[in-house]
CSV table of C-alpha atoms in Angstrom, one decimal:
chain,number,residue,atom,x,y,z
X,182,MET,CA,51.4,27.6,8.4
X,183,SER,CA,52.0,30.1,11.3
X,184,LEU,CA,54.5,29.5,14.0
X,185,SER,CA,52.0,30.9,16.4
X,186,ALA,CA,49.9,27.8,15.8
X,187,ALA,CA,52.7,25.5,16.8
X,188,GLU,CA,51.0,24.1,19.9
X,189,ASP,CA,47.4,22.9,20.5
X,190,ASP,CA,47.4,23.6,24.3
X,191,SER,CA,46.6,26.9,26.0
X,192,SER,CA,50.2,28.0,26.2
X,193,SER,CA,50.3,28.6,22.5
X,194,SER,CA,47.9,31.6,22.8
X,195,GLU,CA,50.3,33.3,25.3
X,196,ILE,CA,53.1,33.9,22.7
X,197,HIS,CA,52.3,35.9,19.6
X,198,LEU,CA,54.9,35.1,16.9
X,199,PRO,CA,55.1,36.7,13.5
X,200,ALA,CA,53.1,34.6,11.0
X,201,GLU,CA,55.2,32.5,8.6
X,202,ILE,CA,55.7,33.9,5.1
X,203,ASP,CA,54.8,31.5,2.3
X,204,TRP,CA,56.2,31.2,-1.2
X,205,HIS,CA,53.3,33.1,-2.9
X,206,MET,CA,53.8,36.1,-0.6
X,207,LEU,CA,57.4,36.8,-1.9
X,208,ASP,CA,58.6,39.2,-4.5
X,209,LYS,CA,60.8,36.6,-6.3
X,210,SER,CA,63.2,39.0,-8.0
X,211,LYS,CA,64.0,40.8,-4.7
X,212,PHE,CA,64.2,37.5,-2.9
X,213,PHE,CA,66.8,36.0,-5.3
X,214,PHE,CA,68.8,39.2,-5.7
X,215,LEU,CA,69.1,40.0,-2.0
X,216,GLY,CA,69.6,36.3,-1.2
X,217,ALA,CA,72.6,36.1,-3.5
X,218,ALA,CA,74.3,39.0,-1.8
X,219,LEU,CA,73.5,38.0,1.7
X,220,PHE,CA,74.5,34.3,1.4
X,221,SER,CA,77.7,35.2,-0.5
X,222,GLY,CA,78.8,37.1,2.6
X,223,VAL,CA,77.9,34.1,4.8
X,224,SER,CA,79.9,31.8,2.5
X,225,ALA,CA,83.0,34.1,2.7
X,226,ALA,CA,82.9,34.1,6.5
X,227,LEU,CA,82.6,30.3,6.9
X,228,TYR,CA,84.9,29.2,4.0
X,229,PRO,CA,88.0,28.5,6.2
X,230,MET,CA,86.0,25.9,8.1
X,231,VAL,CA,85.1,24.1,4.9
X,232,VAL,CA,88.8,24.0,3.9
X,233,LEU,CA,89.8,22.5,7.3
X,234,LYS,CA,87.0,19.9,7.1
X,235,THR,CA,88.0,18.9,3.5
X,236,ARG,CA,91.7,18.5,4.3
X,237,GLN,CA,90.9,16.4,7.4
X,238,GLN,CA,88.6,14.2,5.5
X,239,VAL,CA,91.0,13.4,2.7
X,240,SER,CA,94.0,12.9,5.0
X,241,SER,CA,95.1,9.3,5.6
X,242,ALA,CA,96.3,10.3,9.1
X,243,LYS,CA,94.6,12.1,11.9
X,244,TYR,CA,95.4,15.8,12.4
X,245,SER,CA,93.7,18.1,14.8
X,246,CYS,CA,92.0,21.3,13.6
X,247,LEU,CA,94.7,23.4,15.5
X,248,ASN,CA,97.6,21.5,13.9
X,249,MET,CA,96.0,21.7,10.5
X,250,SER,CA,95.3,25.4,10.9
X,251,CYS,CA,98.8,26.2,12.0
X,252,ALA,CA,100.3,24.2,9.1
X,253,ILE,CA,98.2,26.1,6.6
X,254,MET,CA,99.1,29.5,8.1
X,255,ARG,CA,102.8,28.6,8.2
X,256,TYR,CA,103.3,27.1,4.7
X,257,GLU,CA,100.5,28.8,2.7
X,258,GLY,CA,99.6,31.9,4.7
X,259,PHE,CA,96.1,33.3,5.2
X,260,ARG,CA,95.3,32.8,1.5
X,261,GLY,CA,95.5,29.0,2.1
X,262,PHE,CA,92.2,29.2,3.9
X,263,TYR,CA,90.5,30.6,0.8
X,264,LYS,CA,91.8,28.3,-1.9
X,265,GLY,CA,89.0,27.7,-4.4
X,266,PHE,CA,86.8,30.3,-2.9
X,267,GLY,CA,86.3,32.2,-6.2
X,268,THR,CA,85.1,29.0,-7.9
X,269,SER,CA,82.9,28.2,-4.9
X,270,LEU,CA,81.4,31.7,-4.9
X,271,MET,CA,80.5,31.4,-8.6
X,272,GLY,CA,78.4,28.4,-7.8
X,273,THR,CA,76.8,29.9,-4.7
X,274,ILE,CA,74.4,32.2,-6.6
X,275,PRO,CA,72.7,29.6,-9.0
X,276,ALA,CA,72.8,26.9,-6.4
X,277,ARG,CA,71.3,29.0,-3.7
X,278,ALA,CA,68.6,30.2,-6.1
X,279,LEU,CA,67.7,26.6,-6.9
X,280,TYR,CA,67.8,25.6,-3.3
X,281,MET,CA,65.6,28.5,-2.0
X,282,ALA,CA,63.1,28.1,-4.8
X,283,ALA,CA,62.7,24.4,-4.3
X,284,LEU,CA,62.7,24.8,-0.5
X,285,GLU,CA,59.9,27.4,-0.3
X,286,ALA,CA,57.8,26.0,-3.1
X,287,THR,CA,57.9,22.5,-1.6
X,288,LYS,CA,57.2,23.7,2.0
X,289,SER,CA,54.3,25.8,0.9
X,290,ASN,CA,52.6,23.3,-1.5
X,291,VAL,CA,53.3,20.1,0.5
X,292,GLY,CA,52.3,21.7,3.8
X,293,THR,CA,49.0,23.1,2.3
X,294,GLY,CA,48.2,19.7,0.8
X,295,LEU,CA,48.8,17.8,4.0
X,296,MET,CA,46.7,20.2,6.0
X,297,GLU,CA,43.9,19.7,3.4
X,298,LEU,CA,44.2,16.0,3.9
X,299,GLY,CA,43.5,16.4,7.6
X,300,PHE,CA,47.0,16.2,9.1
X,301,SER,CA,47.7,18.2,12.2
X,302,ASP,CA,49.7,21.4,11.9
X,303,THR,CA,52.7,19.9,13.8
X,304,THR,CA,52.7,16.8,11.6
X,305,ALA,CA,52.2,18.7,8.4
X,306,THR,CA,55.0,21.1,9.3
X,307,ALA,CA,57.5,18.3,10.1
X,308,MET,CA,56.6,16.3,6.9
X,309,SER,CA,56.7,19.4,4.6
X,310,ASN,CA,60.1,20.5,6.0
X,311,ALA,CA,61.5,17.0,5.4
X,312,ALA,CA,60.2,17.0,1.8
X,313,ALA,CA,61.5,20.5,1.3
X,314,GLY,CA,64.9,19.5,2.6
X,315,VAL,CA,65.1,16.6,0.1
X,316,THR,CA,63.9,18.5,-3.0
X,317,SER,CA,66.1,21.5,-2.3
X,318,ALA,CA,69.2,19.4,-1.8
X,319,MET,CA,68.6,17.5,-5.0
X,320,ALA,CA,68.0,20.7,-7.0
X,321,ALA,CA,71.1,22.4,-5.6
X,322,GLN,CA,73.4,19.4,-6.2
X,323,LEU,CA,72.9,19.8,-9.9
X,324,VAL,CA,75.1,22.9,-9.6
X,325,TRP,CA,77.0,22.2,-6.4
X,326,THR,CA,78.6,18.8,-7.4
X,327,PRO,CA,80.7,20.2,-10.3
X,328,ILE,CA,81.6,23.2,-8.1
X,329,ASP,CA,82.6,20.9,-5.3
X,330,VAL,CA,84.8,18.8,-7.5
X,331,VAL,CA,86.7,21.9,-8.8
X,332,SER,CA,86.8,23.9,-5.5
X,333,GLN,CA,87.8,20.9,-3.3
X,334,ARG,CA,90.7,20.0,-5.6
X,335,LEU,CA,91.9,23.6,-5.3
X,336,MET,CA,91.4,23.5,-1.5
X,337,VAL,CA,93.7,20.5,-1.0
X,338,GLN,CA,96.5,21.7,-3.2
X,339,GLY,CA,99.5,22.3,-0.9
X,340,CYS,CA,98.4,19.8,1.7
X,341,SER,CA,101.6,17.8,1.5
X,342,SER,CA,103.8,20.9,1.8
X,343,SER,CA,101.6,22.1,4.7
X,344,ASN,CA,102.5,18.9,6.5
X,345,GLY,CA,106.2,19.4,6.1
X,346,GLY,CA,106.3,17.4,2.9
X,347,SER,CA,105.2,14.0,4.3
X,348,ASN,CA,103.3,12.9,1.3
X,349,ASN,CA,102.8,9.3,2.5
X,350,SER,CA,101.2,10.2,5.8
X,351,MET,CA,99.1,13.0,4.5
X,352,LEU,CA,97.6,12.4,1.1
X,353,ARG,CA,98.8,9.3,-0.6
X,354,ASN,CA,96.2,9.3,-3.3
X,355,LEU,CA,95.9,13.1,-3.9
X,356,ASN,CA,95.5,14.0,-7.5
X,357,SER,CA,98.9,15.1,-8.6
X,358,GLU,CA,97.7,17.7,-11.1
X,359,ASN,CA,98.6,21.3,-10.3
X,360,TYR,CA,95.9,23.9,-11.0
X,361,ARG,CA,96.5,27.6,-11.4
X,362,ASN,CA,92.9,28.6,-10.8
X,363,GLY,CA,89.3,27.4,-11.2
X,364,ILE,CA,89.3,27.8,-14.9
X,365,ASP,CA,92.5,25.8,-15.3
X,366,ALA,CA,91.1,23.1,-13.0
X,367,PHE,CA,87.9,23.0,-15.0
X,368,ARG,CA,89.8,22.6,-18.3
X,369,LYS,CA,92.1,19.9,-17.0
X,370,ILE,CA,89.3,17.8,-15.4
X,371,LEU,CA,87.4,18.0,-18.6
X,372,CYS,CA,90.4,16.8,-20.6
X,373,ALA,CA,91.2,14.0,-18.2
X,374,ASP,CA,87.8,12.7,-17.3
X,375,GLY,CA,85.3,14.3,-19.6
X,376,ALA,CA,82.0,15.9,-18.5
X,377,ARG,CA,81.5,12.9,-16.1
X,378,GLY,CA,84.5,14.0,-14.1
X,379,PHE,CA,82.5,17.0,-12.8
X,380,TYR,CA,79.9,14.6,-11.4
X,381,ARG,CA,82.2,12.3,-9.4
X,382,GLY,CA,80.4,11.5,-6.3
X,383,PHE,CA,77.1,12.9,-7.5
X,384,GLY,CA,75.1,9.8,-6.3
X,385,ILE,CA,76.7,9.9,-2.8
X,386,SER,CA,76.2,13.7,-2.7
X,387,ILE,CA,72.5,13.1,-3.1
X,388,LEU,CA,72.6,10.3,-0.5
X,389,THR,CA,74.5,12.7,1.8
X,390,TYR,CA,72.7,16.0,1.4
X,391,ALA,CA,69.1,14.9,0.8
X,392,PRO,CA,68.8,13.1,4.2
X,393,SER,CA,71.0,15.7,5.8
X,394,ASN,CA,68.7,18.5,4.7
X,395,ALA,CA,65.6,16.4,5.6
X,396,VAL,CA,67.0,15.7,9.1
X,397,TRP,CA,68.1,19.4,9.5
X,398,TRP,CA,64.8,21.0,8.5
X,399,THR,CA,62.7,18.5,10.4
X,400,SER,CA,64.9,18.8,13.5
X,401,TYR,CA,64.9,22.6,13.3
X,402,SER,CA,61.1,22.8,13.0
X,403,MET,CA,60.6,20.4,15.9
X,404,VAL,CA,63.2,22.0,18.2
X,405,HIS,CA,61.9,25.4,17.4
X,406,ARG,CA,58.4,24.4,18.5
X,407,VAL,CA,59.6,22.7,21.6
X,408,ILE,CA,61.5,25.7,22.7
X,409,TRP,CA,58.6,28.1,22.2
X,410,SER,CA,56.3,25.6,23.9
X,411,ALA,CA,58.5,25.4,26.9
X,412,PHE,CA,58.8,29.2,27.0
X,413,GLY,CA,55.0,29.4,26.7
X,414,SER,CA,54.6,27.1,29.7
X,415,TYR,CA,57.1,29.2,31.7
X,416,MET,CA,55.2,32.4,30.8
X,417,CYS,CA,51.9,30.8,31.9
X,418,ASP,CA,53.4,29.7,35.2
X,419,ASN,CA,54.4,33.3,35.8
X,420,ASN,CA,51.0,34.7,34.9
X,421,CYS,CA,52.3,36.6,31.9
X,422,ASN,CA,49.7,36.9,29.2
X,423,HIS,CA,49.9,38.0,25.6
X,424,PHE,CA,53.7,38.0,25.3
X,425,ARG,CA,55.1,39.2,22.0
X,426,PRO,CA,58.9,38.3,21.7
X,427,ASP,CA,61.2,41.0,20.4
X,428,SER,CA,63.8,40.4,17.6
X,429,ARG,CA,66.5,39.4,20.1
X,430,ALA,CA,64.4,36.6,21.5
X,431,MET,CA,63.5,35.4,18.0
X,432,LEU,CA,67.1,35.4,16.9
X,433,GLY,CA,68.1,33.5,20.1
X,434,VAL,CA,65.6,30.8,19.6
X,435,GLN,CA,66.4,30.5,15.9
X,436,GLY,CA,70.1,30.3,16.6
X,437,LEU,CA,69.8,27.6,19.3
X,438,SER,CA,67.4,25.6,17.2
X,439,ALA,CA,69.8,25.8,14.2
X,440,VAL,CA,72.8,24.6,16.4
X,441,LEU,CA,71.0,21.6,17.7
X,442,ALA,CA,69.6,20.6,14.3
X,443,SER,CA,73.1,20.9,12.9
X,444,GLY,CA,74.5,18.6,15.5
X,445,VAL,CA,71.9,15.9,14.7
X,446,SER,CA,72.4,16.3,11.0
X,447,ALA,CA,76.3,16.3,11.1
X,448,ILE,CA,76.5,13.1,13.2
X,449,VAL,CA,74.0,11.2,11.1
X,450,THR,CA,75.5,12.1,7.7
X,451,MET,CA,79.2,12.5,8.5
X,452,PRO,CA,80.3,9.1,7.1
X,453,LEU,CA,78.6,9.7,3.8
X,454,ASP,CA,80.1,13.2,3.6
X,455,THR,CA,83.6,11.8,4.1
X,456,ILE,CA,83.2,9.1,1.4
X,457,LYS,CA,81.8,11.8,-1.0
X,458,THR,CA,84.7,14.1,-0.4
X,459,ARG,CA,87.3,11.3,-1.0
X,460,LEU,CA,85.5,10.2,-4.2
X,461,GLN,CA,85.6,13.7,-5.5
X,462,VAL,CA,89.2,14.5,-4.6
X,463,LEU,CA,91.4,11.4,-4.4
X,464,ASP,CA,92.6,9.0,-7.2
X,465,ALA,CA,93.8,5.4,-7.2
X,466,ASP,CA,97.2,4.4,-8.6
X,467,ASP,CA,96.7,1.7,-11.3
X,468,ASN,CA,100.2,0.7,-12.5
X,469,GLY,CA,101.4,4.2,-12.6
X,470,ARG,CA,98.2,5.6,-14.0
X,471,ARG,CA,95.8,7.7,-12.0
X,472,ARG,CA,92.1,6.9,-12.1
X,473,PRO,CA,89.1,7.8,-9.9
X,474,LEU,CA,88.7,5.8,-6.7
X,475,THR,CA,85.7,3.5,-6.6
X,476,PHE,CA,83.2,3.4,-3.7
X,477,GLY,CA,84.5,0.0,-2.6
X,478,GLN,CA,88.1,1.2,-2.6
X,479,THR,CA,87.2,4.3,-0.6
X,480,ILE,CA,85.4,2.1,2.0
X,481,ARG,CA,88.4,-0.3,2.3
X,482,ASN,CA,90.8,2.6,2.7
X,483,LEU,CA,88.7,4.1,5.5
X,484,VAL,CA,88.5,0.7,7.2
X,485,LYS,CA,92.3,0.3,7.1
X,486,GLU,CA,92.7,3.9,8.5
X,487,GLY,CA,90.5,3.4,11.5
X,488,GLY,CA,87.1,2.1,10.5
X,489,LEU,CA,84.1,4.2,11.6
X,490,LEU,CA,86.2,6.6,13.5
X,491,ALA,CA,88.1,7.5,10.3
X,492,CYS,CA,84.7,8.5,8.8
X,493,TYR,CA,84.3,11.1,11.5
X,494,ARG,CA,87.5,13.0,10.8
X,495,GLY,CA,86.6,16.6,10.3
X,496,LEU,CA,83.4,16.3,12.4
X,497,ALA,CA,84.3,19.2,14.7
X,498,PRO,CA,84.9,21.7,11.9
X,499,ARG,CA,81.9,20.4,10.0
X,500,TRP,CA,79.6,20.7,13.0
X,501,ALA,CA,81.0,24.2,13.8
X,502,SER,CA,80.7,25.2,10.1
X,503,MET,CA,77.2,23.8,9.9
X,504,SER,CA,76.1,25.4,13.1
X,505,MET,CA,77.5,28.8,12.2
X,506,SER,CA,76.2,28.5,8.6
X,507,ALA,CA,72.8,27.3,9.8
X,508,THR,CA,72.5,30.0,12.4
X,509,THR,CA,73.4,32.8,10.0
X,510,MET,CA,71.5,31.1,7.2
X,511,ILE,CA,68.2,30.7,9.1
X,512,THR,CA,68.3,34.2,10.7
X,513,THR,CA,69.4,35.8,7.3
X,514,TYR,CA,66.8,33.6,5.5
X,515,GLU,CA,63.9,34.8,7.7
X,516,PHE,CA,65.2,38.4,7.5
X,517,LEU,CA,65.4,38.0,3.7
X,518,LYS,CA,61.9,36.6,3.5
X,519,ARG,CA,60.5,39.7,5.3
X,520,LEU,CA,62.5,42.1,3.2
X,521,SER,CA,61.2,40.3,0.1
X,522,THR,CA,57.5,40.2,1.1
X,523,LYS,CA,55.2,41.9,-1.4
X,524,SER,CA,54.1,45.3,-0.1
X,525,GLN,CA,50.5,44.4,0.1
X,526,GLU,CA,51.3,41.2,2.0
X,527,LYS,CA,53.5,42.7,4.7
X,528,PHE,CA,52.5,42.0,8.3
X,529,THR,CA,54.0,41.2,11.6
């Protein structure tokens, strides 16, 4: 499905966008190899935002991003913003590979199938993007959930000292185990909770990321089309025919679409993401023994701490992280697809 076919009215013929690259056009080995390198760099740039979001979500008190950042820098130094990054990076390559494969295969196959059933291009694109968001999230979570459990525990180590030692106000239920590194955390979680310990919050992760991805990809495709449609109408009003946008215009529209889609997705799924993070990181105290929090206990704690507003702690860094990640992801992703196109399939 080509972006140039986004609209049915006459304005669509005025803007000539590069045709969309489908799954069958890609050199898969180049796609996965270059993707691993490019997205590892993106993850490194955005990781501090993830640390801030995670610490705000598990905190039993409200702390601003600025206060949290200053506390981390004061008590833990710059390295505090990259706790657990090595573990997270190890999971990025296989998780991204699963994500991209499921995303592209679903978009291509579902979109083609819907078009053959008689759906319009706009409807088929929206539905195929939603389906692709769900399947890619479910595939990636098979790898990401264990990585999240380990890396998030490493992220929140030192939270209490970062808050001047006020354990009670910061993280009452934080797992008290100290981890030297990702391997040590893996071993201790396995000994304490067994293999199931790595999939704490798996169900809620699926409930969080599947709709989040569906909402994001659907919102992105629709916003993208609306912007180009509006731009096409503007060009028609100014009697400018056969406009071919340059790379800067393409990047600008992709970036704006990604930011708006991230805002919608972050607001809709933030409560589930907060519950998921707490289930994966916090423990309950049962007569001196630590055991995983239940879904019900997590909900009750959030209600006590402020109700729905408590579920939105960390929204600002999550939105910022999602926006920056999505903007770099979508522009890198489109660039990657064009780099990975089979030589005989290349076109503009």
